[in-house]
Amino acid sequence: MSYGQAFELWRQASQPDWDAYTHHPFVEGLRDGTLPRADFLTYLVQDYLFLINFSRAWALAVVKAGDLDEMRACSATVHTLLDHEMSLHVQTCSAAGIDIEAMVNTPEAMTNIAYTRYVMDAGLSGDFLDLLAALMPCVLGYGEIGLRLARDCVPDTPYREWIDTYAGADYQTACAEAGALLDSAIRKRLGNQPEASPRWAMLTKRFATATRLEVAFWDLGRA
Ligand SMILES: Cc1ncc(C[n+]2csc(CCO)c2C)c(N)n1
């Protein structure tokens, strides 16, 4: 499954942080089923708070978009986040006795604040490309993780549902579309040789910073 050209270049430029993100001990614990349930729930509650702010960042992408196609793609992501992705978190936590009131009243972890506000600032101080560069590690990293874990996980891991969500055709299609949106947005603004643009280094850096923030996000699940 290809997530596009810019992603491939930024992913390579972000080594070894990309591997630290996609092969983090937390991810390995999902794969082999050894991740303690309490750690998973800590992660899910923080991730719920993360997704609230992440939805706001995709809403900012609607504002920063350059045409109706870009607006449609970003507003569809806002809709998916608010009406599907977040309800999975609520259901799983509620089955474990954590109600939505408890979730929204949990203080945001520092790394959670750092990550989401970094993404928001990329969009507020920069343009559509700055914002997309900061949004992509999150979207595409989970696609890559999902595919690998679906292939390599132990058959009876209790995290099979989580893995199947991200390995599934719906999510993989969303990743391919996000990668295509990124490539097309870059082509419209920077032309056919974007690597030669003076902006390329900064965009690559934004992708790498968001990747490091993903590593830190897994760490907070293990606290
Ligand atoms: C820390 C963190 N990083 C990535 C994701 C995955 N994710 C975030 S938004 C979205 C839908 C499309 O943008 C998906 C799959 C997450 N949940 N939490």
CSV table of C-alpha atoms and ligand atoms in Angstrom, one decimal:
chain,number,residue,atom,x,y,z
A,1,MET,CA,0.0,0.0,0.0
A,2,SER,CA,1.5,3.3,-1.0
A,3,TYR,CA,0.7,6.5,0.9
A,4,GLY,CA,2.4,8.7,-1.8
A,5,GLN,CA,5.7,10.3,-2.7
A,6,ALA,CA,6.1,13.1,-0.2
A,7,PHE,CA,5.3,10.7,2.7
A,8,GLU,CA,8.0,8.3,1.4
A,9,LEU,CA,10.6,11.0,1.3
A,10,TRP,CA,9.7,12.5,4.7
A,11,ARG,CA,9.5,9.0,6.3
A,12,GLN,CA,13.1,8.2,5.1
A,13,ALA,CA,14.4,11.6,6.2
A,14,SER,CA,12.9,11.0,9.7
A,15,GLN,CA,14.8,7.8,10.4
A,16,PRO,CA,15.5,6.6,13.1
A,17,ASP,CA,12.6,8.4,14.8
A,18,TRP,CA,10.1,6.9,12.4
A,19,ASP,CA,11.1,3.4,13.5
A,20,ALA,CA,11.0,4.4,17.2
A,21,TYR,CA,7.4,5.5,16.6
A,22,THR,CA,6.2,2.5,14.5
A,23,HIS,CA,8.1,-0.2,16.5
A,24,HIS,CA,7.7,1.4,20.0
A,25,PRO,CA,7.5,-1.1,23.0
A,26,PHE,CA,3.8,0.0,23.4
A,27,VAL,CA,3.1,-1.1,19.7
A,28,GLU,CA,5.0,-4.4,20.4
A,29,GLY,CA,2.8,-4.9,23.4
A,30,LEU,CA,-0.3,-4.6,21.2
A,31,ARG,CA,1.3,-7.0,18.7
A,32,ASP,CA,2.1,-9.7,21.2
A,33,GLY,CA,-0.7,-9.0,23.7
A,34,THR,CA,1.6,-8.3,26.6
A,35,LEU,CA,0.6,-4.6,27.0
A,36,PRO,CA,-1.1,-4.3,30.4
A,37,ARG,CA,-4.8,-3.4,30.0
A,38,ALA,CA,-4.4,-0.4,32.4
A,39,ASP,CA,-1.7,1.1,30.1
A,40,PHE,CA,-4.0,0.7,27.1
A,41,LEU,CA,-6.8,2.5,29.0
A,42,THR,CA,-4.5,5.3,30.1
A,43,TYR,CA,-3.6,5.7,26.4
A,44,LEU,CA,-7.2,5.6,25.2
A,45,VAL,CA,-8.3,8.3,27.6
A,46,GLN,CA,-5.4,10.6,26.6
A,47,ASP,CA,-6.0,9.7,23.0
A,48,TYR,CA,-9.6,10.8,23.3
A,49,LEU,CA,-8.5,14.2,24.5
A,50,PHE,CA,-5.9,14.2,21.7
A,51,LEU,CA,-8.6,13.5,19.1
A,52,ILE,CA,-10.6,16.5,20.3
A,53,ASN,CA,-7.7,18.8,19.5
A,54,PHE,CA,-6.8,16.9,16.4
A,55,SER,CA,-10.3,17.4,15.0
A,56,ARG,CA,-9.8,21.1,15.6
A,57,ALA,CA,-6.5,21.0,13.7
A,58,TRP,CA,-8.2,19.3,10.7
A,59,ALA,CA,-11.0,21.9,10.9
A,60,LEU,CA,-8.2,24.5,10.7
A,61,ALA,CA,-7.1,22.7,7.5
A,62,VAL,CA,-10.5,23.4,6.0
A,63,VAL,CA,-9.8,27.1,6.7
A,64,LYS,CA,-6.3,26.9,5.2
A,65,ALA,CA,-7.3,24.8,2.2
A,66,GLY,CA,-6.8,26.3,-1.3
A,67,ASP,CA,-9.9,24.9,-3.1
A,68,LEU,CA,-13.1,23.0,-2.7
A,69,ASP,CA,-11.5,19.6,-3.2
A,70,GLU,CA,-9.0,20.3,-0.4
A,71,MET,CA,-11.8,21.6,1.8
A,72,ARG,CA,-14.0,18.5,1.2
A,73,ALA,CA,-11.1,16.1,2.0
A,74,CYS,CA,-10.3,17.9,5.3
A,75,SER,CA,-13.9,18.3,6.4
A,76,ALA,CA,-14.6,14.6,5.7
A,77,THR,CA,-11.7,13.8,8.1
A,78,VAL,CA,-13.2,16.2,10.8
A,79,HIS,CA,-16.5,14.2,10.4
A,80,THR,CA,-14.8,10.8,10.6
A,81,LEU,CA,-12.9,11.9,13.8
A,82,LEU,CA,-15.9,13.4,15.6
A,83,ASP,CA,-18.5,10.8,14.6
A,84,HIS,CA,-16.6,7.5,14.3
A,85,GLU,CA,-13.0,7.5,15.6
A,86,MET,CA,-13.8,9.0,19.0
A,87,SER,CA,-16.9,6.9,19.7
A,88,LEU,CA,-14.6,3.7,19.5
A,89,HIS,CA,-12.6,5.2,22.4
A,90,VAL,CA,-15.8,6.0,24.4
A,91,GLN,CA,-17.2,2.5,23.9
A,92,THR,CA,-14.0,0.7,25.0
A,93,CYS,CA,-13.5,2.9,28.0
A,94,SER,CA,-17.1,2.7,29.1
A,95,ALA,CA,-16.9,-1.1,28.9
A,96,ALA,CA,-14.0,-0.8,31.4
A,97,GLY,CA,-16.0,1.4,33.7
A,98,ILE,CA,-14.6,4.8,32.6
A,99,ASP,CA,-17.5,7.0,31.6
A,100,ILE,CA,-17.3,10.0,29.3
A,101,GLU,CA,-17.4,12.4,32.2
A,102,ALA,CA,-14.3,10.8,33.7
A,103,MET,CA,-12.6,10.9,30.3
A,104,VAL,CA,-13.1,14.6,29.6
A,105,ASN,CA,-12.2,15.5,33.2
A,106,THR,CA,-8.8,13.7,33.0
A,107,PRO,CA,-6.0,16.3,32.9
A,108,GLU,CA,-4.2,16.3,29.6
A,109,ALA,CA,-0.7,14.9,29.8
A,110,MET,CA,2.1,17.4,29.0
A,111,THR,CA,3.2,15.4,25.9
A,112,ASN,CA,-0.4,15.4,24.8
A,113,ILE,CA,-0.6,19.2,25.1
A,114,ALA,CA,2.8,19.6,23.4
A,115,TYR,CA,1.8,17.4,20.4
A,116,THR,CA,-1.6,18.9,19.6
A,117,ARG,CA,-0.6,22.5,20.2
A,118,TYR,CA,2.5,21.9,18.0
A,119,VAL,CA,0.2,20.8,15.2
A,120,MET,CA,-2.2,23.7,15.7
A,121,ASP,CA,0.7,26.2,15.7
A,122,ALA,CA,2.0,24.7,12.5
A,123,GLY,CA,-1.3,25.6,10.9
A,124,LEU,CA,-1.8,28.9,12.6
A,125,SER,CA,1.8,30.2,11.9
A,126,GLY,CA,2.2,28.5,8.6
A,127,ASP,CA,0.0,27.5,5.6
A,128,PHE,CA,-1.8,24.4,4.4
A,129,LEU,CA,1.4,22.5,3.7
A,130,ASP,CA,2.9,23.3,7.1
A,131,LEU,CA,-0.3,21.9,8.7
A,132,LEU,CA,-0.4,18.8,6.6
A,133,ALA,CA,3.2,18.0,7.3
A,134,ALA,CA,2.5,18.1,11.0
A,135,LEU,CA,-0.8,16.0,10.6
A,136,MET,CA,0.6,13.2,8.4
A,137,PRO,CA,2.8,11.1,10.9
A,138,CYS,CA,-0.3,10.5,13.0
A,139,VAL,CA,-2.6,9.5,10.1
A,140,LEU,CA,-0.1,7.4,8.1
A,141,GLY,CA,1.9,6.0,11.0
A,142,TYR,CA,-1.2,4.2,12.3
A,143,GLY,CA,-1.8,2.9,8.8
A,144,GLU,CA,1.7,1.4,8.7
A,145,ILE,CA,1.5,0.1,12.2
A,146,GLY,CA,-1.9,-1.5,11.6
A,147,LEU,CA,-0.8,-3.3,8.4
A,148,ARG,CA,2.4,-4.7,10.1
A,149,LEU,CA,0.6,-5.8,13.2
A,150,ALA,CA,-2.2,-7.5,11.3
A,151,ARG,CA,0.5,-9.6,9.5
A,152,ASP,CA,2.7,-10.3,12.6
A,153,CYS,CA,0.6,-10.2,15.7
A,154,VAL,CA,0.1,-13.2,17.9
A,155,PRO,CA,-3.3,-14.8,17.1
A,156,ASP,CA,-4.9,-14.3,20.5
A,157,THR,CA,-3.7,-10.7,21.3
A,158,PRO,CA,-6.6,-8.9,23.1
A,159,TYR,CA,-5.8,-5.9,20.9
A,160,ARG,CA,-7.0,-7.5,17.7
A,161,GLU,CA,-9.9,-5.1,17.4
A,162,TRP,CA,-7.6,-2.1,17.6
A,163,ILE,CA,-5.2,-3.7,15.0
A,164,ASP,CA,-8.1,-4.5,12.7
A,165,THR,CA,-9.4,-1.0,12.8
A,166,TYR,CA,-6.2,0.4,11.4
A,167,ALA,CA,-5.4,-2.5,9.1
A,168,GLY,CA,-8.9,-2.5,7.7
A,169,ALA,CA,-9.8,-1.5,4.2
A,170,ASP,CA,-11.6,1.7,5.3
A,171,TYR,CA,-8.7,3.0,7.2
A,172,GLN,CA,-6.2,2.0,4.5
A,173,THR,CA,-8.2,3.8,1.9
A,174,ALA,CA,-8.3,6.9,4.1
A,175,CYS,CA,-4.5,6.7,4.4
A,176,ALA,CA,-4.1,6.4,0.6
A,177,GLU,CA,-6.4,9.4,0.2
A,178,ALA,CA,-4.5,11.5,2.8
A,179,GLY,CA,-1.2,10.7,1.0
A,180,ALA,CA,-2.8,11.7,-2.4
A,181,LEU,CA,-4.1,14.9,-0.8
A,182,LEU,CA,-0.6,15.7,0.4
A,183,ASP,CA,1.1,15.1,-2.9
A,184,SER,CA,-1.5,17.1,-4.8
A,185,ALA,CA,-1.4,20.0,-2.4
A,186,ILE,CA,2.4,20.1,-2.7
A,187,ARG,CA,2.3,19.9,-6.5
A,188,LYS,CA,-0.2,22.8,-6.6
A,189,ARG,CA,1.9,25.0,-4.4
A,190,LEU,CA,5.5,24.0,-5.1
A,191,GLY,CA,5.4,22.5,-8.6
A,192,ASN,CA,6.8,19.2,-9.8
A,193,GLN,CA,10.2,19.3,-8.1
A,194,PRO,CA,9.2,20.2,-4.5
A,195,GLU,CA,12.4,18.9,-3.1
A,196,ALA,CA,14.1,21.8,-4.8
A,197,SER,CA,11.9,24.3,-3.0
A,198,PRO,CA,13.3,26.4,-0.2
A,199,ARG,CA,10.3,25.3,1.8
A,200,TRP,CA,11.1,21.6,1.6
A,201,ALA,CA,13.6,21.4,4.6
A,202,MET,CA,11.1,23.1,6.9
A,203,LEU,CA,8.2,20.8,5.8
A,204,THR,CA,10.5,17.8,6.4
A,205,LYS,CA,11.3,19.1,9.8
A,206,ARG,CA,7.7,19.5,10.7
A,207,PHE,CA,7.0,15.9,9.8
A,208,ALA,CA,10.0,14.8,11.8
A,209,THR,CA,8.9,16.8,14.9
A,210,ALA,CA,5.4,15.3,14.8
A,211,THR,CA,7.0,11.9,14.5
A,212,ARG,CA,9.0,12.5,17.7
A,213,LEU,CA,5.9,13.7,19.4
A,214,GLU,CA,4.2,10.4,18.4
A,215,VAL,CA,7.1,8.5,20.2
A,216,ALA,CA,6.5,10.6,23.3
A,217,PHE,CA,2.7,9.9,23.1
A,218,TRP,CA,3.3,6.1,23.2
A,219,ASP,CA,5.6,6.7,26.2
A,220,LEU,CA,2.8,8.3,28.2
A,221,GLY,CA,0.7,5.2,27.8
A,222,ARG,CA,3.4,3.3,29.7
A,223,ALA,CA,3.5,5.7,32.6
B,1,LIG,C1,-1.6,9.9,19.2
B,1,LIG,C2,-2.3,9.4,18.0
B,1,LIG,N1,-1.7,9.3,16.8
B,1,LIG,C3,-2.4,8.9,15.7
B,1,LIG,C4,-3.7,8.4,15.9
B,1,LIG,C5,-4.5,7.9,14.7
B,1,LIG,N2,-5.4,8.8,14.2
B,1,LIG,C6,-5.5,10.1,14.5
B,1,LIG,S1,-6.6,10.9,13.6
B,1,LIG,C7,-7.1,9.6,12.8
B,1,LIG,C8,-8.1,9.7,11.7
B,1,LIG,C9,-7.7,10.4,10.5
B,1,LIG,O1,-7.0,11.6,10.7
B,1,LIG,C10,-6.3,8.5,13.2
B,1,LIG,C11,-6.4,7.2,12.6
B,1,LIG,C12,-4.3,8.5,17.1
B,1,LIG,N3,-5.6,8.1,17.3
B,1,LIG,N4,-3.6,8.9,18.2
